[in-house]
Amino acid sequence: MNRMASVALRMGGFAAACGAFVMLSGGSVGLAQQPAAGGAQQAPAAAAPPAGQRGGAAAAPGQGGGRGPGRGEVDTLGTGPWDFGAGAARYHVSIVTKGLDHPWGIAFLPDGDLLVTERPGRLRVIRKGVLDPTPIAGLPEIWSNTGQLGGLLDVALHPNFAQNRVIYFAYSKQHPDPAQCPNRVQTCSATLAVGRARWDGGSSLTDVKDIIVTKGFTGGPERDPRSVGPASGSFGSRLAFDRNGLLYITSGDRNVPPMSQDPQTHNGKILRVRDDGSVPPDNPFVNNKAYLPEIYSVGHRNPLGLYFHPVTGELWESEEGPQGGDEINIIKAGKNYGWPEVGLGRHYTGESMTKGFSAEGYEEPLVFWVPAVANSGLSIYDGDKFPQWKGQAFMGAMRAGTGQFVARVTFNNKGLPTGRDHSMLADLKQRIREVKPGPDGYVYVLTDQTFGAVLRIEPAAPPAATPAGAPPAR
């Protein structure tokens, strides 16, 4: 978009943050940056409202707010199912499975089964709707600590998985030198790695190897004075394959903001590699020795969503800002997305961005949130079960007070954002880590909780007709 249009959008964002914003999607009206009322209706066979839902008990203390891991020690979800919305906008939500500890990534297998990662370091399979109680063995050692955000992260299937049975997984990897890890929790140097393995559907992975161990080891404030937070944060770590079979990897700034602009580290970047980890010859910086050759774009903070638009083929990314300025971006080769130089939020020190909200040489976001909602997984719907949602973006949100819902963003025929609905799943009061359409046309959601779950969103059954001559329901 041109700069004038972008500035106008940004100014509109501030107005929306301070006042009412008419959400054109689904006819919802509410505050632009606050979750709207969901209008939840319990399905006929459902249990009582979950704790924290309107009409239910209060949410458990410590269930999670802000951008932390949300370590609730009780199950606040309930049993469901639930119906939400009204009229043609109604949809049905059911629980595929519980029993997951902070599920992070999901992959849809050709036979309809599901692979799901758990952040503490387990790879799980859901067979015919039932969670296998035994995790899949064979993963490498994963740097994961209770209450921290590193661990086993995204999972993706090779484009030819049905033939080669190859999967990919992103995870946090401890430095091999013990001297770099004097305290495993607070001062341990770690980085992002992506592994590749074969899985025949059985109990263990085989042929496990790293295709990339990113150049970005860091150990938190005690080991790096530039750090503004723990080394376990801001790993990014979404995976997506393009139509040519190339793999894109989001890598967060690891709470060391200057790394996002440093061309000699992978932190704060989106990377692009072949399926074996080698560098494509047309990567934007492959002939520039000042840059690491895997870099595809720079200037990212914590990119937690990555998805190829099913119609245009564009690469879309969702990214957490600091205090405000969560974004959806369209990623272009070799471009700079601004962090920490420009942005719509403030640093945790209270200082504004160095160059304000925009500057020459930096790409503008397509959609942004002020205040922050702690955005996470991103997808664009193109299924046949919800024709009214085609072309709309769906994004998870995790922040108590301003988040904990699925954001649904609508666009006009020019591709510009025209509205957003924050009501989806808001009544469940769950941190939403990922939202992704399945091959069956339904939408699958991962809740980022100690008692985490996989949810499925389906069209709601039409209301039962009133028999002829019967009095109307009251």
PDB file of N, CA and C in Angstrom, residues 231-275:
ATOM      1  N   ALA A 231      15.687 -15.378  28.277  1.00  0.00           N
ATOM      2  CA  ALA A 231      16.118 -16.032  27.045  1.00  0.00           C
ATOM      3  C   ALA A 231      15.093 -17.037  26.535  1.00  0.00           C
ATOM      4  N   SER A 232      14.127 -17.410  27.371  1.00  0.00           N
ATOM      5  CA  SER A 232      13.125 -18.387  26.942  1.00  0.00           C
ATOM      6  C   SER A 232      12.008 -17.746  26.132  1.00  0.00           C
ATOM      7  N   GLY A 233      12.006 -16.432  25.974  1.00  0.00           N
ATOM      8  CA  GLY A 233      10.923 -15.764  25.272  1.00  0.00           C
ATOM      9  C   GLY A 233      11.246 -15.454  23.821  1.00  0.00           C
ATOM     10  N   SER A 234      10.192 -15.140  23.066  1.00  0.00           N
ATOM     11  CA  SER A 234      10.305 -14.630  21.689  1.00  0.00           C
ATOM     12  C   SER A 234      11.106 -15.554  20.777  1.00  0.00           C
ATOM     13  N   PHE A 235      10.709 -16.816  20.738  1.00  0.00           N
ATOM     14  CA  PHE A 235      11.332 -17.750  19.799  1.00  0.00           C
ATOM     15  C   PHE A 235      10.686 -17.695  18.416  1.00  0.00           C
ATOM     16  N   GLY A 236       9.478 -17.132  18.303  1.00  0.00           N
ATOM     17  CA  GLY A 236       8.785 -17.201  17.019  1.00  0.00           C
ATOM     18  C   GLY A 236       8.442 -18.650  16.712  1.00  0.00           C
ATOM     19  N   SER A 237       8.980 -19.160  15.615  1.00  0.00           N
ATOM     20  CA  SER A 237       9.018 -20.604  15.355  1.00  0.00           C
ATOM     21  C   SER A 237       7.819 -21.200  14.644  1.00  0.00           C
ATOM     22  N   ARG A 238       7.141 -20.465  13.790  1.00  0.00           N
ATOM     23  CA  ARG A 238       6.173 -21.080  12.889  1.00  0.00           C
ATOM     24  C   ARG A 238       6.874 -21.574  11.621  1.00  0.00           C
ATOM     25  N   LEU A 239       6.289 -22.615  11.031  1.00  0.00           N
ATOM     26  CA  LEU A 239       6.824 -23.239   9.826  1.00  0.00           C
ATOM     27  C   LEU A 239       5.752 -23.233   8.739  1.00  0.00           C
ATOM     28  N   ALA A 240       6.146 -22.963   7.482  1.00  0.00           N
ATOM     29  CA  ALA A 240       5.197 -23.007   6.371  1.00  0.00           C
ATOM     30  C   ALA A 240       5.951 -23.322   5.083  1.00  0.00           C
ATOM     31  N   PHE A 241       5.379 -24.216   4.268  1.00  0.00           N
ATOM     32  CA  PHE A 241       5.946 -24.544   2.960  1.00  0.00           C
ATOM     33  C   PHE A 241       5.213 -23.773   1.870  1.00  0.00           C
ATOM     34  N   ASP A 242       5.963 -23.300   0.862  1.00  0.00           N
ATOM     35  CA  ASP A 242       5.324 -22.635  -0.268  1.00  0.00           C
ATOM     36  C   ASP A 242       4.986 -23.659  -1.355  1.00  0.00           C
ATOM     37  N   ARG A 243       4.453 -23.167  -2.459  1.00  0.00           N
ATOM     38  CA  ARG A 243       3.997 -24.051  -3.528  1.00  0.00           C
ATOM     39  C   ARG A 243       5.148 -24.749  -4.228  1.00  0.00           C
ATOM     40  N   ASN A 244       6.366 -24.248  -4.042  1.00  0.00           N
ATOM     41  CA  ASN A 244       7.542 -24.863  -4.655  1.00  0.00           C
ATOM     42  C   ASN A 244       8.294 -25.781  -3.692  1.00  0.00           C
ATOM     43  N   GLY A 245       7.731 -26.002  -2.509  1.00  0.00           N
ATOM     44  CA  GLY A 245       8.348 -26.906  -1.553  1.00  0.00           C
ATOM     45  C   GLY A 245       9.456 -26.291  -0.737  1.00  0.00           C
ATOM     46  N   LEU A 246       9.565 -24.955  -0.713  1.00  0.00           N
ATOM     47  CA  LEU A 246      10.556 -24.291   0.128  1.00  0.00           C
ATOM     48  C   LEU A 246       9.950 -24.016   1.502  1.00  0.00           C
ATOM     49  N   LEU A 247      10.795 -24.117   2.529  1.00  0.00           N
ATOM     50  CA  LEU A 247      10.347 -23.989   3.908  1.00  0.00           C
ATOM     51  C   LEU A 247      10.681 -22.608   4.456  1.00  0.00           C
ATOM     52  N   TYR A 248       9.687 -21.957   5.062  1.00  0.00           N
ATOM     53  CA  TYR A 248       9.844 -20.648   5.702  1.00  0.00           C
ATOM     54  C   TYR A 248       9.738 -20.838   7.207  1.00  0.00           C
ATOM     55  N   ILE A 249      10.608 -20.156   7.940  1.00  0.00           N
ATOM     56  CA  ILE A 249      10.735 -20.320   9.385  1.00  0.00           C
ATOM     57  C   ILE A 249      10.720 -18.950  10.031  1.00  0.00           C
ATOM     58  N   THR A 250       9.851 -18.736  10.997  1.00  0.00           N
ATOM     59  CA  THR A 250       9.892 -17.475  11.732  1.00  0.00           C
ATOM     60  C   THR A 250      10.806 -17.635  12.939  1.00  0.00           C
ATOM     61  N   SER A 251      11.636 -16.637  13.167  1.00  0.00           N
ATOM     62  CA  SER A 251      12.589 -16.655  14.276  1.00  0.00           C
ATOM     63  C   SER A 251      12.462 -15.344  15.032  1.00  0.00           C
ATOM     64  N   GLY A 252      12.158 -15.426  16.332  1.00  0.00           N
ATOM     65  CA  GLY A 252      11.954 -14.225  17.130  1.00  0.00           C
ATOM     66  C   GLY A 252      13.243 -13.574  17.580  1.00  0.00           C
ATOM     67  N   ASP A 253      13.111 -12.396  18.184  1.00  0.00           N
ATOM     68  CA  ASP A 253      14.302 -11.626  18.583  1.00  0.00           C
ATOM     69  C   ASP A 253      14.909 -12.091  19.894  1.00  0.00           C
ATOM     70  N   ARG A 254      14.263 -13.065  20.571  1.00  0.00           N
ATOM     71  CA  ARG A 254      14.764 -13.647  21.814  1.00  0.00           C
ATOM     72  C   ARG A 254      14.956 -12.584  22.897  1.00  0.00           C
ATOM     73  N   ASN A 255      14.145 -11.550  22.838  1.00  0.00           N
ATOM     74  CA  ASN A 255      14.195 -10.457  23.821  1.00  0.00           C
ATOM     75  C   ASN A 255      15.496  -9.658  23.781  1.00  0.00           C
ATOM     76  N   VAL A 256      16.176  -9.699  22.644  1.00  0.00           N
ATOM     77  CA  VAL A 256      17.342  -8.832  22.412  1.00  0.00           C
ATOM     78  C   VAL A 256      17.028  -8.028  21.148  1.00  0.00           C
ATOM     79  N   PRO A 257      16.297  -6.907  21.279  1.00  0.00           N
ATOM     80  CA  PRO A 257      15.780  -6.199  20.103  1.00  0.00           C
ATOM     81  C   PRO A 257      16.802  -5.880  19.021  1.00  0.00           C
ATOM     82  N   PRO A 258      18.041  -5.438  19.334  1.00  0.00           N
ATOM     83  CA  PRO A 258      18.959  -5.085  18.248  1.00  0.00           C
ATOM     84  C   PRO A 258      19.264  -6.236  17.301  1.00  0.00           C
ATOM     85  N   MET A 259      19.069  -7.475  17.756  1.00  0.00           N
ATOM     86  CA  MET A 259      19.362  -8.611  16.880  1.00  0.00           C
ATOM     87  C   MET A 259      18.463  -8.634  15.638  1.00  0.00           C
ATOM     88  N   SER A 260      17.268  -8.050  15.754  1.00  0.00           N
ATOM     89  CA  SER A 260      16.345  -8.082  14.616  1.00  0.00           C
ATOM     90  C   SER A 260      16.875  -7.323  13.405  1.00  0.00           C
ATOM     91  N   GLN A 261      17.764  -6.337  13.645  1.00  0.00           N
ATOM     92  CA  GLN A 261      18.355  -5.568  12.547  1.00  0.00           C
ATOM     93  C   GLN A 261      19.785  -6.010  12.235  1.00  0.00           C
ATOM     94  N   ASP A 262      20.278  -7.005  12.947  1.00  0.00           N
ATOM     95  CA  ASP A 262      21.650  -7.485  12.746  1.00  0.00           C
ATOM     96  C   ASP A 262      21.657  -8.543  11.661  1.00  0.00           C
ATOM     97  N   PRO A 263      22.287  -8.303  10.512  1.00  0.00           N
ATOM     98  CA  PRO A 263      22.242  -9.271   9.405  1.00  0.00           C
ATOM     99  C   PRO A 263      23.100 -10.503   9.628  1.00  0.00           C
ATOM    100  N   GLN A 264      23.868 -10.525  10.738  1.00  0.00           N
ATOM    101  CA  GLN A 264      24.709 -11.673  11.019  1.00  0.00           C
ATOM    102  C   GLN A 264      24.128 -12.567  12.120  1.00  0.00           C
ATOM    103  N   THR A 265      22.852 -12.413  12.407  1.00  0.00           N
ATOM    104  CA  THR A 265      22.140 -13.344  13.281  1.00  0.00           C
ATOM    105  C   THR A 265      20.809 -13.684  12.625  1.00  0.00           C
ATOM    106  N   HIS A 266      20.289 -14.872  12.935  1.00  0.00           N
ATOM    107  CA  HIS A 266      18.983 -15.282  12.415  1.00  0.00           C
ATOM    108  C   HIS A 266      17.839 -14.772  13.280  1.00  0.00           C
ATOM    109  N   ASN A 267      18.132 -14.210  14.447  1.00  0.00           N
ATOM    110  CA  ASN A 267      17.067 -13.772  15.354  1.00  0.00           C
ATOM    111  C   ASN A 267      16.333 -12.565  14.781  1.00  0.00           C
ATOM    112  N   GLY A 268      15.002 -12.556  14.968  1.00  0.00           N
ATOM    113  CA  GLY A 268      14.194 -11.454  14.473  1.00  0.00           C
ATOM    114  C   GLY A 268      14.055 -11.453  12.971  1.00  0.00           C
ATOM    115  N   LYS A 269      14.085 -12.635  12.362  1.00  0.00           N
ATOM    116  CA  LYS A 269      14.035 -12.760  10.910  1.00  0.00           C
ATOM    117  C   LYS A 269      12.994 -13.809  10.493  1.00  0.00           C
ATOM    118  N   ILE A 270      12.653 -13.794   9.218  1.00  0.00           N
ATOM    119  CA  ILE A 270      12.004 -14.939   8.589  1.00  0.00           C
ATOM    120  C   ILE A 270      13.040 -15.556   7.660  1.00  0.00           C
ATOM    121  N   LEU A 271      13.193 -16.865   7.769  1.00  0.00           N
ATOM    122  CA  LEU A 271      14.212 -17.598   7.032  1.00  0.00           C
ATOM    123  C   LEU A 271      13.552 -18.431   5.933  1.00  0.00           C
ATOM    124  N   ARG A 272      14.335 -18.726   4.895  1.00  0.00           N
ATOM    125  CA  ARG A 272      13.827 -19.510   3.763  1.00  0.00           C
ATOM    126  C   ARG A 272      14.907 -20.507   3.357  1.00  0.00           C
ATOM    127  N   VAL A 273      14.544 -21.800   3.409  1.00  0.00           N
ATOM    128  CA  VAL A 273      15.500 -22.858   3.087  1.00  0.00           C
ATOM    129  C   VAL A 273      14.816 -23.929   2.239  1.00  0.00           C
ATOM    130  N   ARG A 274      15.639 -24.778   1.631  1.00  0.00           N
ATOM    131  CA  ARG A 274      15.111 -25.970   0.976  1.00  0.00           C
ATOM    132  C   ARG A 274      14.701 -26.989   2.040  1.00  0.00           C
ATOM    133  N   ASP A 275      14.084 -28.077   1.604  1.00  0.00           N
ATOM    134  CA  ASP A 275      13.595 -29.052   2.570  1.00  0.00           C
ATOM    135  C   ASP A 275      14.710 -29.777   3.309  1.00  0.00           C
TER     136      ASP A 275
END
